[in-house]
Short mmCIF file of C-alpha atoms in Angstrom, two decimals:
data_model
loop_
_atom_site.label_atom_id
_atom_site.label_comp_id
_atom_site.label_asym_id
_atom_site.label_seq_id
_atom_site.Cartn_x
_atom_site.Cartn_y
_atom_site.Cartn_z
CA UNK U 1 0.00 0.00 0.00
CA UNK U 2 1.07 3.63 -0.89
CA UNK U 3 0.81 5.68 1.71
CA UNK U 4 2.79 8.71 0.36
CA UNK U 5 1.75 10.74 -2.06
CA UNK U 6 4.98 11.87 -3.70
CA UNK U 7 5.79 7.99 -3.87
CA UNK U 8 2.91 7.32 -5.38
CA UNK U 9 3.41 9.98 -8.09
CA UNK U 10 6.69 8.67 -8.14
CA UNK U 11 5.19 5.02 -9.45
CA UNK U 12 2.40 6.27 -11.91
CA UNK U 13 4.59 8.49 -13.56
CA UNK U 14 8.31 8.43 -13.16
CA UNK U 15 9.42 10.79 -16.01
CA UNK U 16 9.15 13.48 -12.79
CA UNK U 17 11.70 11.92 -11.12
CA UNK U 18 14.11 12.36 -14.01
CA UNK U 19 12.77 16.14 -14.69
CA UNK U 20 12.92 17.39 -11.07
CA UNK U 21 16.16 15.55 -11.03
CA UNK U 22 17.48 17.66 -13.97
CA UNK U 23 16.07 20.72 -11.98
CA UNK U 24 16.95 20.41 -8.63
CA UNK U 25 20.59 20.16 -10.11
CA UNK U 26 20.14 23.64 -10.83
CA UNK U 27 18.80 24.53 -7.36
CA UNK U 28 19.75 22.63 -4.49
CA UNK U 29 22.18 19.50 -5.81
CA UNK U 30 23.31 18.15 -3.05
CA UNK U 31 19.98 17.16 -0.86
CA UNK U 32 18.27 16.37 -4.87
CA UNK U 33 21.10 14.00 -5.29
CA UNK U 34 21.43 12.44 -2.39
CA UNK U 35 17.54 11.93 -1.99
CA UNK U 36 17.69 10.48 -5.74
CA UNK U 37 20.40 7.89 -4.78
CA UNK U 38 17.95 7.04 -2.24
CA UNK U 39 15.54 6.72 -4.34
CA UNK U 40 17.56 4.58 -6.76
CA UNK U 41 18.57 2.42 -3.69
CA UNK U 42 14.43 1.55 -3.55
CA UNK U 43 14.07 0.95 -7.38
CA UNK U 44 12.57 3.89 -8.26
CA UNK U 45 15.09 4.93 -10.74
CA UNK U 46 17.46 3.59 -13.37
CA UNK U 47 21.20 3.96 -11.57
CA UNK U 48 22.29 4.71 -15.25
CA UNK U 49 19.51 6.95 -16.45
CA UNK U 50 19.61 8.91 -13.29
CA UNK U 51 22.93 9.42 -13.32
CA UNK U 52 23.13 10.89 -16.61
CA UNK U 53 20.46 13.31 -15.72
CA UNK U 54 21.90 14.30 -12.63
CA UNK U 55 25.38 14.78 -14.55
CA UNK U 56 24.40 16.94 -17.38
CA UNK U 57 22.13 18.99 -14.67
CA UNK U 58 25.15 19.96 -12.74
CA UNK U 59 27.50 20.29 -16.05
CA UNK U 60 24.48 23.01 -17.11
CA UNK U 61 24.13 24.60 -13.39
CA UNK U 62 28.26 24.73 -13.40
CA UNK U 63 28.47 26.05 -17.01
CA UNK U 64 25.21 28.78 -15.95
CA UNK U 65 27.65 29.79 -13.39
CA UNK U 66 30.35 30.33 -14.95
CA UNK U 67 28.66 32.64 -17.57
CA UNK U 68 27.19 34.34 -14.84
CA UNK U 69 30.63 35.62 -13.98
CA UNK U 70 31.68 36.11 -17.73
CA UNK U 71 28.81 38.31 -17.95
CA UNK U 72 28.51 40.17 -14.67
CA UNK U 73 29.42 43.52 -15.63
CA UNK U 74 25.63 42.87 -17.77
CA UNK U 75 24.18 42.30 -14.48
CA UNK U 76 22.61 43.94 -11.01
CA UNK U 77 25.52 45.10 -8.77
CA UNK U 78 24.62 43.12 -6.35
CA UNK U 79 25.60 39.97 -7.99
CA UNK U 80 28.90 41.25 -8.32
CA UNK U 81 29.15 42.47 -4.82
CA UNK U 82 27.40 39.09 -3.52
CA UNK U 83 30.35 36.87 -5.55
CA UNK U 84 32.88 39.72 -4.49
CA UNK U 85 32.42 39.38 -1.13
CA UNK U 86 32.33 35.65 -0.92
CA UNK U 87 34.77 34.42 -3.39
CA UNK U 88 37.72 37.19 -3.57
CA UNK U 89 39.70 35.43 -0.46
CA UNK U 90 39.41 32.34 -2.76
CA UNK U 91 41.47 34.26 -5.58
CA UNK U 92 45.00 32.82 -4.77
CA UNK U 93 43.04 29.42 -4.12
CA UNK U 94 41.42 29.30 -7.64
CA UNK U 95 44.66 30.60 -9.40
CA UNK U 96 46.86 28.56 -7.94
CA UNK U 97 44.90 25.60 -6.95
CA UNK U 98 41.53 25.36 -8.97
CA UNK U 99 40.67 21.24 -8.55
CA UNK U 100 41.05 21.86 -5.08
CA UNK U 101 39.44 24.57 -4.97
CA UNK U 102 36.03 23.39 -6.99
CA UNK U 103 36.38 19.97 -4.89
CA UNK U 104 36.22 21.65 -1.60
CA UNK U 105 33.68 24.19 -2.39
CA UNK U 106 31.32 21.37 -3.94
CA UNK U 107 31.25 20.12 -0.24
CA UNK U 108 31.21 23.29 1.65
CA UNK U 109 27.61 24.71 1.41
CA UNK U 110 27.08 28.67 0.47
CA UNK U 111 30.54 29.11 -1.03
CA UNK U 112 30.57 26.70 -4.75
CA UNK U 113 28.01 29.15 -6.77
CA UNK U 114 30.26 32.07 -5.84
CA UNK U 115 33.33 30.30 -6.74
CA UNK U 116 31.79 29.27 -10.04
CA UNK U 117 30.81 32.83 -10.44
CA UNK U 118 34.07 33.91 -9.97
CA UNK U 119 36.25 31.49 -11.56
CA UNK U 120 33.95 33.03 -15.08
CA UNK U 121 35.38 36.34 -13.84
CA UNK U 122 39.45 35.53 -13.89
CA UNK U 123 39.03 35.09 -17.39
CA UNK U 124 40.20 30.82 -18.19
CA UNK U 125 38.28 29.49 -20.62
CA UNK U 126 35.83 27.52 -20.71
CA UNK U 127 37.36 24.11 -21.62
CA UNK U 128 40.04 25.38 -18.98
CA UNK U 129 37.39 25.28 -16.34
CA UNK U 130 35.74 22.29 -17.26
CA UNK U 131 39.39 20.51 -16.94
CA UNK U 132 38.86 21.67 -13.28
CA UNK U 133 35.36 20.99 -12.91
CA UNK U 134 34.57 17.58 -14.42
CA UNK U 135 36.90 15.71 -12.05
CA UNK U 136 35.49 17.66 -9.06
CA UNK U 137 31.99 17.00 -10.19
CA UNK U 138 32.60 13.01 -10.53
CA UNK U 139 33.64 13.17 -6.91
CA UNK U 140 30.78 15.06 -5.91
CA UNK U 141 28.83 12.51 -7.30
CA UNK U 142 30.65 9.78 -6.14
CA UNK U 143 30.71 10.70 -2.30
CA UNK U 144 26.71 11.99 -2.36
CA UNK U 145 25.53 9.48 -4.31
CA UNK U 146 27.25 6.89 -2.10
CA UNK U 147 25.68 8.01 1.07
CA UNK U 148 22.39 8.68 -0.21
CA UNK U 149 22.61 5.05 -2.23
CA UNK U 150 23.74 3.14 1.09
CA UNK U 151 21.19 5.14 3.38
CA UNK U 152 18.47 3.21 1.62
CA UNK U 153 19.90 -0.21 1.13
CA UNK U 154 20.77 -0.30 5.02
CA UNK U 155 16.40 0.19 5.01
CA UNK U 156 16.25 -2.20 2.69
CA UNK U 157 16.32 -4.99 4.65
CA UNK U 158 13.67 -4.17 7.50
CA UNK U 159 11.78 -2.46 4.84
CA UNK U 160 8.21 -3.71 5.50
CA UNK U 161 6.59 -0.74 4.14
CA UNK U 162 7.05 2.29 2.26
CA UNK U 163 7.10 4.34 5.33
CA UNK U 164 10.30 3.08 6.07
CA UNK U 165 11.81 4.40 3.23
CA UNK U 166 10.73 7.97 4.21
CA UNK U 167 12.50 7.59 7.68
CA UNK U 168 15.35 6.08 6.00
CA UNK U 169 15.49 9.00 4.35
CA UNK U 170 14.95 11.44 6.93
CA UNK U 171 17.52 10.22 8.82
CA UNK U 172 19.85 10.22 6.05
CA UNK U 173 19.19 13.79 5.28
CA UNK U 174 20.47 14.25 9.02
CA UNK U 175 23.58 12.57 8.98
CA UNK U 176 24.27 13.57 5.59
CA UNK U 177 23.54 17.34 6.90
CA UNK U 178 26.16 16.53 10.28
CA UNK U 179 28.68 15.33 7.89
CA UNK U 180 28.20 18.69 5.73
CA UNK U 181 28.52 21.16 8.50
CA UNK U 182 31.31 19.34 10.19
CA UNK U 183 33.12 19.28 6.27
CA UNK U 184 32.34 22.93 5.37
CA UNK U 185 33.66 24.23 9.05
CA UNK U 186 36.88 21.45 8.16
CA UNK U 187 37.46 22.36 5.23
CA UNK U 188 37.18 26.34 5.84
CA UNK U 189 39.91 25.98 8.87
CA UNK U 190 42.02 24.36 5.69
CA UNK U 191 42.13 27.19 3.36
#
């Protein structure tokens, strides 16, 4: 029996899955993916289908980025001054460092859109960036997708009915939010 009614949309009509997928990459990847891989863990979603969405949505929400910065002297002030403020003590980091750089920020929350930004704004090219960026995003995906994937399975097995799957989940958001704090106030203390 279904008792939820985003898992039962979820069943009748799974395209949405992939399409919110694509979208939340552009919003809020890191809870979308990690819910997904939970998802995936309970058979909602193709592992391979899924992960192909959720790739080219965060190529497009890295590549959106980056333009943003190419472009921001076309754009409100306070996107400049918002990207200023948060990215400039990243300068030496991104010049001298920029794997590092894009891998840390991808894990500490607040700081990766304004480094994208920026890194548009030191004028590298594009195929420059996405040297830096496509190793940093299979990581991403790697690490999230591994704790959201293994979140579910360990549900899997006293999974009785669906309602399990939505604690499972909750308390994977949880941890997965612990581990992020405790990584972004880490990896801040690093740089």
């Amino acid at each position: 029996m279904v008792e939820s009614l985003v898992f039962y949309y979820l069943i009748v009509w799974q395209p949405l899955g992939y399409i919110l997928g694509a979208v939340g990459m552009l919003i809020e990847g890191d809870i979308t993916w990690f819910t997904l891989a939970f998802l995936i863990s309970q058979g909602f979603f193709d592992l391979r289908l899924m992960l192909l969405v959720v790739f080219l949505g965060v190529v497009g929400s890295d590549t959106l980025f980056f333009f943003i910065g190419r472009w921001l002297k076309f754009l409100p002030r306070f996107i400049y001054l918002w990207s200023d403020r948060i990215a400039r003590p990243f300068d030496k980091h991104i010049e001298h460092r920029p794997l590092q750089t894009l891998l840390i920020s991808k894990f500490a929350y607040g700081i990766h859109k304004p480094i994208l930004v920026r890194m548009g704004m030191v004028e590298k090219s594009y195929w420059q960036f996405m040297k830096t960026d496509l190793p940093s995003i299979f990581t991403w995906l790697a690490v999230i997708g591994s704790l959201g994937y293994f979140s579910g399975l360990s549900f899997f097995l006293v999974q009785q009915y669906l309602r399990y799957a939505e604690v499972g989940l909750l308390i994977g958001l949880i941890v997965f939010f612990v581990v992020i704090k405790w990584a972004t106030k880490y990896s801040l203390k690093k740089l």
